[in-house]
Tab-separated table of C-alpha atoms and ligand atoms in Angstrom:
chain	number	residue	atom	x	y	z
A	781	MET	CA	41.431	-46.549	98.435
A	782	ASN	CA	41.314	-48.755	95.416
A	783	ASP	CA	44.460	-50.881	95.093
A	784	GLN	CA	43.556	-52.649	91.843
A	785	PRO	CA	45.996	-51.803	89.059
A	786	THR	CA	44.702	-49.031	86.828
A	787	ILE	CA	44.689	-48.847	83.061
A	788	LEU	CA	44.298	-45.463	81.432
A	789	TYR	CA	42.582	-45.903	78.072
A	790	ILE	CA	42.580	-42.974	75.649
A	791	GLU	CA	39.969	-43.591	72.967
A	792	ASP	CA	37.166	-41.564	71.387
A	793	ASN	CA	35.040	-44.496	70.263
A	794	ALA	CA	32.404	-45.309	72.892
A	795	ASP	CA	31.983	-48.946	71.756
A	796	ASN	CA	35.679	-49.635	72.134
A	797	GLN	CA	35.728	-47.846	75.490
A	798	ARG	CA	32.923	-50.083	76.742
A	799	LEU	CA	34.508	-53.238	75.368
A	800	VAL	CA	37.952	-52.655	76.866
A	801	ARG	CA	36.455	-51.558	80.165
A	802	ARG	CA	34.331	-54.705	80.361
A	803	ILE	CA	37.192	-57.050	79.441
A	804	MET	CA	39.793	-55.502	81.724
A	805	GLU	CA	37.518	-54.873	84.685
A	806	ALA	CA	36.541	-58.537	84.579
A	807	CYS	CA	40.239	-59.291	85.065
A	808	GLY	CA	40.544	-57.116	88.163
A	809	TYR	CA	41.737	-53.826	86.668
A	810	THR	CA	40.294	-50.383	87.131
A	811	VAL	CA	39.874	-48.657	83.754
A	812	LEU	CA	40.077	-44.867	83.478
A	813	LEU	CA	38.657	-43.541	80.222
A	814	ALA	CA	39.751	-40.420	78.355
A	815	LYS	CA	38.049	-39.273	75.166
A	816	ASP	CA	41.021	-37.490	73.602
A	817	GLY	CA	44.667	-36.568	74.071
A	818	PRO	CA	44.307	-33.515	76.342
A	819	ASP	CA	41.769	-35.374	78.483
A	820	GLY	CA	44.146	-38.358	78.742
A	821	ILE	CA	47.086	-36.116	79.654
A	822	ALA	CA	45.009	-34.441	82.374
A	823	LEU	CA	43.934	-37.824	83.797
A	824	ALA	CA	47.492	-39.158	83.619
A	825	ARG	CA	48.736	-36.153	85.563
A	826	GLU	CA	46.591	-37.028	88.536
A	827	SER	CA	46.887	-40.831	88.486
A	828	GLN	CA	49.526	-43.516	88.477
A	829	PRO	CA	48.328	-46.067	85.916
A	830	ALA	CA	49.992	-49.463	85.550
A	831	LEU	CA	49.587	-49.111	81.782
A	832	VAL	CA	48.373	-46.537	79.282
A	833	LEU	CA	46.543	-47.750	76.204
A	834	VAL	CA	46.311	-45.131	73.454
A	835	ASP	CA	44.254	-45.260	70.322
A	836	ILE	CA	46.353	-43.684	67.585
A	837	ASN	CA	43.476	-42.314	65.595
A	838	ILE	CA	41.950	-39.822	68.026
A	839	PRO	CA	40.822	-36.293	67.150
A	840	GLY	CA	43.003	-33.253	67.891
A	841	LEU	CA	46.323	-34.364	69.343
A	842	ASP	CA	46.758	-37.797	67.784
A	843	GLY	CA	47.871	-40.895	69.668
A	844	TYR	CA	51.540	-40.425	68.690
A	845	GLU	CA	51.647	-36.857	69.960
A	846	THR	CA	49.760	-37.769	73.111
A	847	THR	CA	52.252	-40.548	73.784
A	848	THR	CA	55.205	-38.210	73.312
A	849	ARG	CA	53.668	-35.845	75.842
A	850	LEU	CA	52.969	-38.669	78.322
A	851	ARG	CA	56.521	-39.939	77.918
A	852	GLY	CA	57.783	-36.598	79.163
A	853	MET	CA	56.006	-37.028	82.516
A	854	SER	CA	58.473	-38.202	85.126
A	855	HIS	CA	55.945	-40.237	87.103
A	856	LEU	CA	55.168	-42.295	83.983
A	857	ARG	CA	58.819	-43.056	83.217
A	858	GLY	CA	58.453	-46.764	83.953
A	859	THR	CA	54.840	-47.086	82.793
A	860	PRO	CA	54.238	-48.997	79.567
A	861	ILE	CA	52.361	-47.058	76.914
A	862	VAL	CA	50.752	-49.278	74.327
A	863	ALA	CA	49.433	-48.014	70.999
A	864	MET	CA	46.270	-49.422	69.555
A	865	THR	CA	45.469	-48.910	65.910
A	866	ALA	CA	43.595	-50.218	62.934
A	867	ASP	CA	46.445	-48.979	60.752
A	868	SER	CA	48.319	-52.068	59.643
A	869	ARG	CA	50.454	-50.276	57.052
A	870	VAL	CA	54.172	-50.799	57.021
A	871	GLY	CA	55.855	-48.389	59.402
A	872	ALA	CA	52.917	-47.871	61.772
A	873	ARG	CA	54.565	-49.998	64.468
A	874	GLU	CA	57.869	-48.125	64.098
A	875	ARG	CA	56.115	-44.770	64.206
A	876	SER	CA	54.420	-45.642	67.482
A	877	LEU	CA	57.680	-46.896	69.012
A	878	VAL	CA	59.571	-43.801	67.961
A	879	ALA	CA	56.832	-41.597	69.486
A	880	GLY	CA	57.482	-43.289	72.834
A	881	CYS	CA	55.207	-46.336	72.899
A	882	ASP	CA	56.469	-49.627	74.290
A	883	GLY	CA	54.295	-51.759	72.110
A	884	TYR	CA	51.635	-51.941	69.531
A	885	ILE	CA	48.307	-53.776	69.349
A	886	THR	CA	46.235	-53.920	66.186
A	887	LYS	CA	42.479	-53.542	65.976
A	888	PRO	CA	39.951	-55.091	66.000
A	889	ILE	CA	40.335	-55.767	69.695
A	890	ASP	CA	40.693	-59.436	70.488
A	891	PRO	CA	38.612	-59.862	73.671
A	892	ARG	CA	40.290	-63.114	74.592
A	893	GLY	CA	43.848	-62.076	73.875
A	894	LEU	CA	43.762	-58.532	75.261
A	895	PRO	CA	44.252	-59.270	79.007
A	896	GLU	CA	47.237	-61.470	78.218
A	897	GLN	CA	48.734	-58.908	75.806
A	898	LEU	CA	48.419	-56.086	78.326
A	899	SER	CA	49.625	-58.088	81.307
A	900	GLU	CA	52.803	-58.920	79.386
A	901	PHE	CA	53.520	-55.205	79.069
A	902	ILE	CA	52.681	-54.629	82.718
A	903	GLY	CA	55.027	-57.495	83.508
A	904	GLY	CA	57.902	-55.773	81.712
A	905	LYS	CA	57.678	-56.574	78.008
A	906	ARG	CA	59.050	-53.735	75.863
A	907	GLU	CA	59.325	-53.617	72.100
A	908	VAL	CA	62.331	-51.664	70.881
A	909	LEU	CA	63.631	-50.326	67.616
A	910	SER	CA	67.002	-51.283	66.286
A	911	HIS	CA	69.631	-48.581	66.777
A	912	GLU	CA	70.168	-47.916	63.107
A	913	SER	CA	66.449	-47.565	62.257
A	914	GLU	CA	65.725	-45.250	65.210
A	915	ALA	CA	67.615	-42.100	64.143
A	916	PRO	CA	66.009	-41.607	60.703
A	917	LEU	CA	62.560	-42.449	62.106
A	918	LEU	CA	63.023	-39.939	64.885
A	919	ARG	CA	64.029	-37.265	62.381
A	920	ALA	CA	60.970	-38.000	60.255
A	921	TYR	CA	58.724	-37.935	63.335
A	922	ASN	CA	60.152	-34.618	64.530
A	923	HIS	CA	59.721	-33.188	61.082
A	924	LYS	CA	56.087	-34.202	61.044
A	925	LEU	CA	55.477	-32.754	64.496
A	926	VAL	CA	56.906	-29.393	63.484
A	927	GLU	CA	54.846	-29.442	60.301
A	928	ARG	CA	51.672	-30.048	62.319
A	929	LEU	CA	52.628	-27.311	64.740
A	930	GLU	CA	53.255	-24.893	61.891
A	931	GLN	CA	49.873	-25.686	60.373
A	932	GLN	CA	48.119	-25.206	63.724
A	933	VAL	CA	49.857	-21.871	64.317
A	934	ARG	CA	48.834	-20.759	60.825
A	935	GLU	CA	45.218	-21.795	61.424
A	936	LEU	CA	45.084	-20.154	64.846
A	937	THR	CA	46.599	-16.930	63.538
A	938	ALA	CA	44.027	-16.819	60.734
A	939	ALA	CA	41.169	-17.612	63.151
A	940	ASN	CA	42.402	-14.920	65.523
A	941	ALA	CA	42.569	-12.310	62.744
A	942	GLU	CA	39.044	-13.235	61.714
A	943	LEU	CA	37.789	-12.927	65.296
A	944	GLN	CA	39.410	-9.523	65.664
A	945	GLU	CA	37.790	-8.386	62.448
A	946	LEU	CA	34.397	-9.664	63.610
A	947	ASP	CA	34.862	-7.958	66.961
A	948	GLN	CA	35.657	-4.725	65.159
A	949	LEU	CA	32.554	-5.103	62.975
A	950	LYS	CA	30.444	-5.802	66.036
A	951	SER	CA	31.761	-2.674	67.758
A	952	GLN	CA	31.083	-0.565	64.686
A	953	PHE	CA	27.613	-2.007	64.392
A	954	LEU	CA	26.843	-1.311	68.054
A	955	ALA	CA	28.139	2.241	67.783
A	956	THR	CA	26.101	2.941	64.621
A	957	LEU	CA	23.013	1.329	66.077
A	958	SER	CA	23.163	3.310	69.289
A	959	HIS	CA	23.754	6.600	67.432
A	960	GLU	CA	20.846	5.842	65.123
A	961	LEU	CA	18.580	5.068	68.074
A	962	ARG	CA	19.664	8.073	70.069
A	963	THR	CA	18.575	10.602	67.457
A	964	PRO	CA	14.843	9.734	67.517
A	965	LEU	CA	15.048	9.266	71.278
A	966	THR	CA	16.287	12.830	71.720
A	967	SER	CA	13.167	14.089	70.010
A	968	ILE	CA	10.935	11.821	72.147
A	969	LEU	CA	12.592	13.140	75.313
A	970	GLY	CA	12.205	16.718	74.068
A	971	TYR	CA	8.456	16.346	73.540
A	972	LEU	CA	8.075	14.553	76.870
A	973	ASP	CA	9.694	17.510	78.526
A	974	LEU	CA	7.245	19.860	76.809
A	975	PHE	CA	4.317	17.740	78.036
A	976	GLU	CA	5.708	17.606	81.567
A	977	ARG	CA	6.131	21.381	81.697
A	978	GLY	CA	2.604	21.871	80.388
A	979	THR	CA	3.865	23.784	77.344
A	980	LEU	CA	1.596	21.744	75.095
A	981	GLY	CA	-1.476	22.327	77.217
A	982	ALA	CA	-2.877	20.835	80.401
A	983	LEU	CA	-3.071	17.057	80.665
A	984	SER	CA	-5.798	15.075	82.361
A	985	GLU	CA	-4.693	12.912	85.297
A	986	ILE	CA	-4.721	9.757	83.236
A	987	GLN	CA	-2.782	11.415	80.424
A	988	GLY	CA	-0.247	12.642	82.974
A	989	GLN	CA	0.182	9.094	84.277
A	990	ALA	CA	0.668	7.769	80.758
A	991	ILE	CA	3.307	10.426	80.096
A	992	ASP	CA	5.093	9.384	83.314
A	993	VAL	CA	5.255	5.778	82.114
A	994	ILE	CA	6.530	6.859	78.693
A	995	GLY	CA	9.080	9.099	80.408
A	996	ARG	CA	10.376	6.349	82.705
A	997	ASN	CA	10.790	3.942	79.814
A	998	ALA	CA	12.405	6.532	77.571
A	999	HIS	CA	14.949	7.249	80.311
A	1000	THR	CA	15.676	3.546	80.758
A	1001	LEU	CA	16.253	3.304	77.022
A	1002	THR	CA	18.539	6.330	77.133
A	1003	ARG	CA	20.607	4.836	79.942
A	1004	GLN	CA	20.989	1.576	78.061
A	1005	LEU	CA	22.008	3.344	74.888
A	1006	ASN	CA	24.467	5.468	76.842
A	1007	ASN	CA	26.021	2.297	78.255
A	1008	LEU	CA	26.310	0.839	74.795
A	1009	LEU	CA	27.875	3.975	73.341
A	1010	TYR	CA	29.999	4.419	76.376
A	1011	LEU	CA	31.465	0.944	76.241
A	1012	GLN	CA	32.585	1.515	72.659
A	1013	GLU	CA	34.174	4.820	73.675
A	1014	VAL	CA	35.890	3.747	76.880
A	1015	ARG	CA	37.321	0.734	75.165
A	1016	SER	CA	39.153	2.841	72.665
A	1017	SER	CA	39.999	5.973	74.618
A	1018	GLN	CA	42.044	7.032	77.616
A	1019	ILE	CA	40.418	8.827	80.516
A	1020	LYS	CA	40.950	12.584	80.701
A	1021	PRO	CA	41.350	13.575	84.367
A	1022	VAL	CA	39.918	16.889	85.551
A	1023	PRO	CA	39.242	18.060	89.137
A	1024	VAL	CA	36.034	16.363	90.260
A	1025	THR	CA	33.985	16.874	93.414
A	1026	VAL	CA	32.708	13.353	93.849
A	1027	TYR	CA	30.444	14.436	96.710
A	1028	ASP	CA	28.509	16.855	94.470
A	1029	MET	CA	28.316	14.253	91.749
A	1030	VAL	CA	26.851	11.622	94.105
A	1031	LEU	CA	24.407	14.168	95.577
A	1032	ARG	CA	23.160	14.934	92.076
A	1033	LEU	CA	22.787	11.265	91.244
A	1034	VAL	CA	20.995	10.520	94.482
A	1035	ALA	CA	18.615	13.443	93.915
A	1036	GLU	CA	17.787	11.950	90.537
A	1037	LEU	CA	17.578	8.281	91.511
A	1038	GLN	CA	16.078	8.412	95.004
A	1039	PRO	CA	12.557	9.324	93.748
A	1040	GLN	CA	12.803	6.527	91.221
A	1041	ALA	CA	13.743	4.036	93.962
A	1042	GLU	CA	11.004	5.256	96.261
A	1043	SER	CA	8.419	5.086	93.496
A	1044	THR	CA	9.170	1.349	93.224
A	1045	GLY	CA	8.610	0.871	96.970
A	1046	LEU	CA	12.232	0.940	98.154
A	1047	ASN	CA	13.736	2.586	101.158
A	1048	PHE	CA	16.607	4.809	100.071
A	1049	GLU	CA	19.211	5.485	102.749
A	1050	MET	CA	22.458	7.378	102.419
A	1051	SER	CA	25.467	8.418	104.378
A	1052	LEU	CA	27.534	10.837	102.320
A	1053	GLN	CA	30.717	12.410	103.539
A	1054	PRO	CA	31.956	15.516	101.655
A	1055	THR	CA	35.012	14.663	99.588
A	1056	MET	CA	38.159	16.531	98.679
A	1057	ILE	CA	38.833	17.263	95.019
A	1058	PHE	CA	39.686	14.153	93.036
A	1059	ALA	CA	41.447	14.018	89.671
A	1060	GLY	CA	39.278	11.858	87.430
A	1061	ASP	CA	37.052	11.612	84.401
A	1062	ALA	CA	33.777	13.149	85.586
A	1063	MET	CA	31.524	11.652	82.918
A	1064	ALA	CA	33.028	8.206	83.261
A	1065	LEU	CA	32.762	8.195	87.049
A	1066	GLU	CA	29.181	9.413	86.973
A	1067	GLN	CA	28.255	6.679	84.530
A	1068	ALA	CA	29.882	4.044	86.757
A	1069	PHE	CA	28.177	5.263	89.962
A	1070	ARG	CA	24.860	5.532	88.170
A	1071	ASN	CA	25.131	1.966	86.924
A	1072	LEU	CA	25.682	0.627	90.446
A	1073	ILE	CA	22.724	2.528	91.908
A	1074	ASP	CA	20.546	1.638	88.911
A	1075	ASN	CA	21.328	-2.039	89.426
A	1076	ALA	CA	20.563	-1.849	93.139
A	1077	ILE	CA	17.151	-0.354	92.317
A	1078	LYS	CA	16.521	-2.854	89.547
A	1079	PHE	CA	17.440	-5.982	91.492
A	1080	THR	CA	15.698	-5.142	94.778
A	1081	PRO	CA	12.071	-6.139	95.185
A	1082	ARG	CA	9.471	-3.786	96.655
A	1083	GLY	CA	9.846	-3.280	100.405
A	1084	GLY	CA	13.644	-3.616	100.334
A	1085	TYR	CA	16.302	-0.985	100.909
A	1086	ILE	CA	19.255	0.626	99.150
A	1087	ARG	CA	22.055	2.297	101.050
A	1088	VAL	CA	24.627	4.547	99.379
A	1089	THR	CA	27.716	5.410	101.415
A	1090	LEU	CA	30.459	7.805	100.400
A	1091	ALA	CA	33.613	8.076	102.505
A	1092	ASP	CA	36.760	10.064	101.963
A	1093	ASP	CA	40.263	10.022	103.399
A	1094	PRO	CA	43.573	11.468	102.214
A	1095	ALA	CA	44.447	8.218	100.425
A	1096	ARG	CA	41.197	7.271	98.704
A	1097	ILE	CA	37.518	7.718	98.054
A	1098	ILE	CA	35.169	4.839	98.839
A	1099	LEU	CA	31.690	4.534	97.363
A	1100	ARG	CA	29.513	1.664	98.547
A	1101	VAL	CA	26.130	0.698	97.144
A	1102	GLU	CA	24.314	-1.858	99.250
A	1103	ASP	CA	20.946	-3.420	98.560
A	1104	SER	CA	18.686	-6.023	100.112
A	1105	GLY	CA	17.825	-7.460	96.710
A	1106	VAL	CA	17.949	-10.799	94.948
A	1107	GLY	CA	21.730	-11.278	95.390
A	1108	ILE	CA	24.230	-12.946	93.087
A	1109	PRO	CA	25.372	-16.594	93.206
A	1110	ALA	CA	29.065	-17.017	94.143
A	1111	GLU	CA	29.975	-18.598	90.791
A	1112	ALA	CA	28.634	-15.548	88.889
A	1113	GLN	CA	30.326	-12.858	90.964
A	1114	GLU	CA	33.377	-12.598	88.692
A	1115	LYS	CA	31.472	-13.051	85.435
A	1116	ILE	CA	29.018	-10.199	86.024
A	1117	PHE	CA	31.820	-7.766	85.147
A	1118	VAL	CA	32.240	-9.294	81.671
A	1119	PRO	CA	30.427	-7.343	78.886
A	1120	PHE	CA	26.956	-8.723	78.097
A	1121	TYR	CA	26.968	-11.262	80.952
A	1122	GLN	CA	23.746	-11.507	82.971
A	1123	VAL	CA	22.964	-14.019	85.696
A	1124	ASP	CA	19.597	-14.510	84.036
A	1125	SER	CA	19.991	-13.949	80.311
A	1126	SER	CA	16.718	-15.571	79.257
A	1127	LEU	CA	14.360	-13.394	77.269
A	1128	ALA	CA	11.777	-13.991	79.988
A	1129	ARG	CA	13.992	-12.462	82.700
A	1130	PRO	CA	12.126	-10.014	84.909
A	1131	TYR	CA	14.849	-7.308	84.827
A	1132	PRO	CA	15.614	-5.178	81.778
A	1133	GLY	CA	19.244	-4.607	80.815
A	1134	SER	CA	21.982	-5.411	78.390
A	1135	GLY	CA	24.714	-6.714	80.674
A	1136	LEU	CA	27.010	-3.742	80.041
A	1137	GLY	CA	26.623	-1.745	83.251
A	1138	LEU	CA	29.189	-3.533	85.390
A	1139	ALA	CA	31.647	-3.938	82.500
A	1140	ILE	CA	31.668	-0.158	82.319
A	1141	VAL	CA	31.993	0.151	86.088
A	1142	ARG	CA	35.040	-2.089	86.104
A	1143	HIS	CA	36.601	-0.388	83.111
A	1144	VAL	CA	36.171	3.085	84.576
A	1145	VAL	CA	37.388	2.074	88.020
A	1146	TYR	CA	40.487	0.301	86.627
A	1147	ALA	CA	41.227	3.292	84.404
A	1148	HIS	CA	41.416	5.350	87.622
A	1149	GLY	CA	43.737	2.796	89.236
A	1150	GLY	CA	40.940	1.670	91.577
A	1151	GLN	CA	39.189	-1.537	92.564
A	1152	VAL	CA	35.603	-2.686	92.499
A	1153	THR	CA	34.473	-5.600	94.638
A	1154	VAL	CA	31.202	-7.348	95.310
A	1155	ARG	CA	29.908	-9.172	98.345
A	1156	SER	CA	26.647	-10.969	97.835
A	1157	ALA	CA	24.592	-14.053	98.490
A	1158	PRO	CA	21.403	-15.127	96.727
A	1159	GLY	CA	18.399	-13.856	98.646
A	1160	SER	CA	20.315	-11.597	100.998
A	1161	GLY	CA	21.339	-8.648	98.857
A	1162	SER	CA	24.548	-7.317	97.350
A	1163	THR	CA	27.184	-4.771	98.263
A	1164	PHE	CA	29.353	-3.224	95.568
A	1165	THR	CA	32.352	-1.202	96.718
A	1166	ILE	CA	34.445	1.104	94.581
A	1167	VAL	CA	37.776	2.292	95.952
A	1168	LEU	CA	39.518	5.111	94.066
A	1169	PRO	CA	43.068	5.937	95.144
A	1170	ARG	CA	44.301	9.513	95.163
A	1171	SER	CA	47.681	8.851	93.654
B	1749	ADP	P1	22.474	-5.367	83.370
B	1749	ADP	O1	22.054	-4.828	84.703
B	1749	ADP	O2	22.208	-4.410	82.244
B	1749	ADP	O3	21.951	-6.746	83.083
B	1749	ADP	P2	25.157	-5.275	84.482
B	1749	ADP	O4	26.483	-5.447	83.813
B	1749	ADP	O5	24.928	-4.000	85.199
B	1749	ADP	O6	24.061	-5.506	83.368
B	1749	ADP	O7	24.942	-6.464	85.474
B	1749	ADP	C1	25.210	-7.780	85.050
B	1749	ADP	C2	24.398	-8.776	85.843
B	1749	ADP	O8	24.851	-8.780	87.199
B	1749	ADP	C3	22.927	-8.443	85.947
B	1749	ADP	O9	22.196	-8.895	84.801
B	1749	ADP	C4	22.534	-9.182	87.220
B	1749	ADP	O10	22.354	-10.553	86.941
B	1749	ADP	C5	23.787	-9.039	88.088
B	1749	ADP	N1	23.688	-7.897	89.024
B	1749	ADP	C6	24.267	-6.688	88.908
B	1749	ADP	N2	24.000	-5.899	89.972
B	1749	ADP	C7	23.203	-6.629	90.788
B	1749	ADP	C8	22.588	-6.385	92.066
B	1749	ADP	N3	22.716	-5.220	92.722
B	1749	ADP	N4	21.832	-7.388	92.599
B	1749	ADP	C9	21.695	-8.578	91.953
B	1749	ADP	N5	22.252	-8.870	90.753
B	1749	ADP	C10	22.996	-7.918	90.174
């Protein structure tokens, strides 16, 4: 434990910070530095300084406002707060006293005089305003505070409206873009189908392989576009519950995705229990389940495994997708459900994707009153669990 008296110095100028720290530390004090008002308030909350020195001219909350806030903290009731300012205009001293300071030091800092000046305040010196001057000054100070507050509220409201408008534009743009891209893609998928069925004539082996690659990539593109379109839709619409047989839905998905997993060298295991009818949005649920299995395939290197488990009881349906893949660091496990977030978002990342899959999963699951959780550690795989209540 350090039992030297502490000075909390709130100042944005690095030269002044260094100077005061050097002077006061040479005199046996510990100096805590804060670069602005909120930083100073946070530091004050967790310390018990012998004195707080506040530069008046700091960005954001100014020194007066910061002082008023500090004055309201019960553990600082007896602590001197000293203003420091280059403002030598008439009234600056009074303004700082009315804001809650106990004294006032003018800049430039006097290296020789500073320790003495501060130790006087620590020793009990307090500057006070005369009774008759205090009331009008306080009124003027309050007035100014409310004016600043009003201006900030106005600015924040305008900034918020602008952000909402931009968000709306972004959503419109994404919806238009994905519609525009889906139209040509439909025709690509149609022709691929004709090739695969042999309708357009027999293909050589190498042509067949090329068509497979085109097909795989076209389906990846379709899934990504569907996620993009879907996110725009689920954001703005309510789910429409119909009777769903989740078991059949998962069987269909597995039949579609298992060959894909096995073609990338993965072991696909499953344990599926038939489920009772569930009232839900079939398309939304299918999209969510597909995203989880897709991710498991995508983030598991060759030689690994994927296990899909479906369980059912009278109270809920539980779908679990487990993989032995790359895993997710603890600090990212909440963020991965935020739209567009990816653990590796660099353009050089080895996995394709747009960061929308899990946002959709969470949205769909919440819309059904359910929960989605993840258990994972880097290098040892991930397990995503969806629980859907039958309420
Ligand atoms: P996308 O897969 O399109 O990037 P998602 O929203 O589905 O978007 O996933 C967000 C991020 O979460 C992924 O980019 C990845 O970093 C991480 N993630 C999701 N599922 C897994 C998983 N099974 N294994 C490892 N990381 C995963």
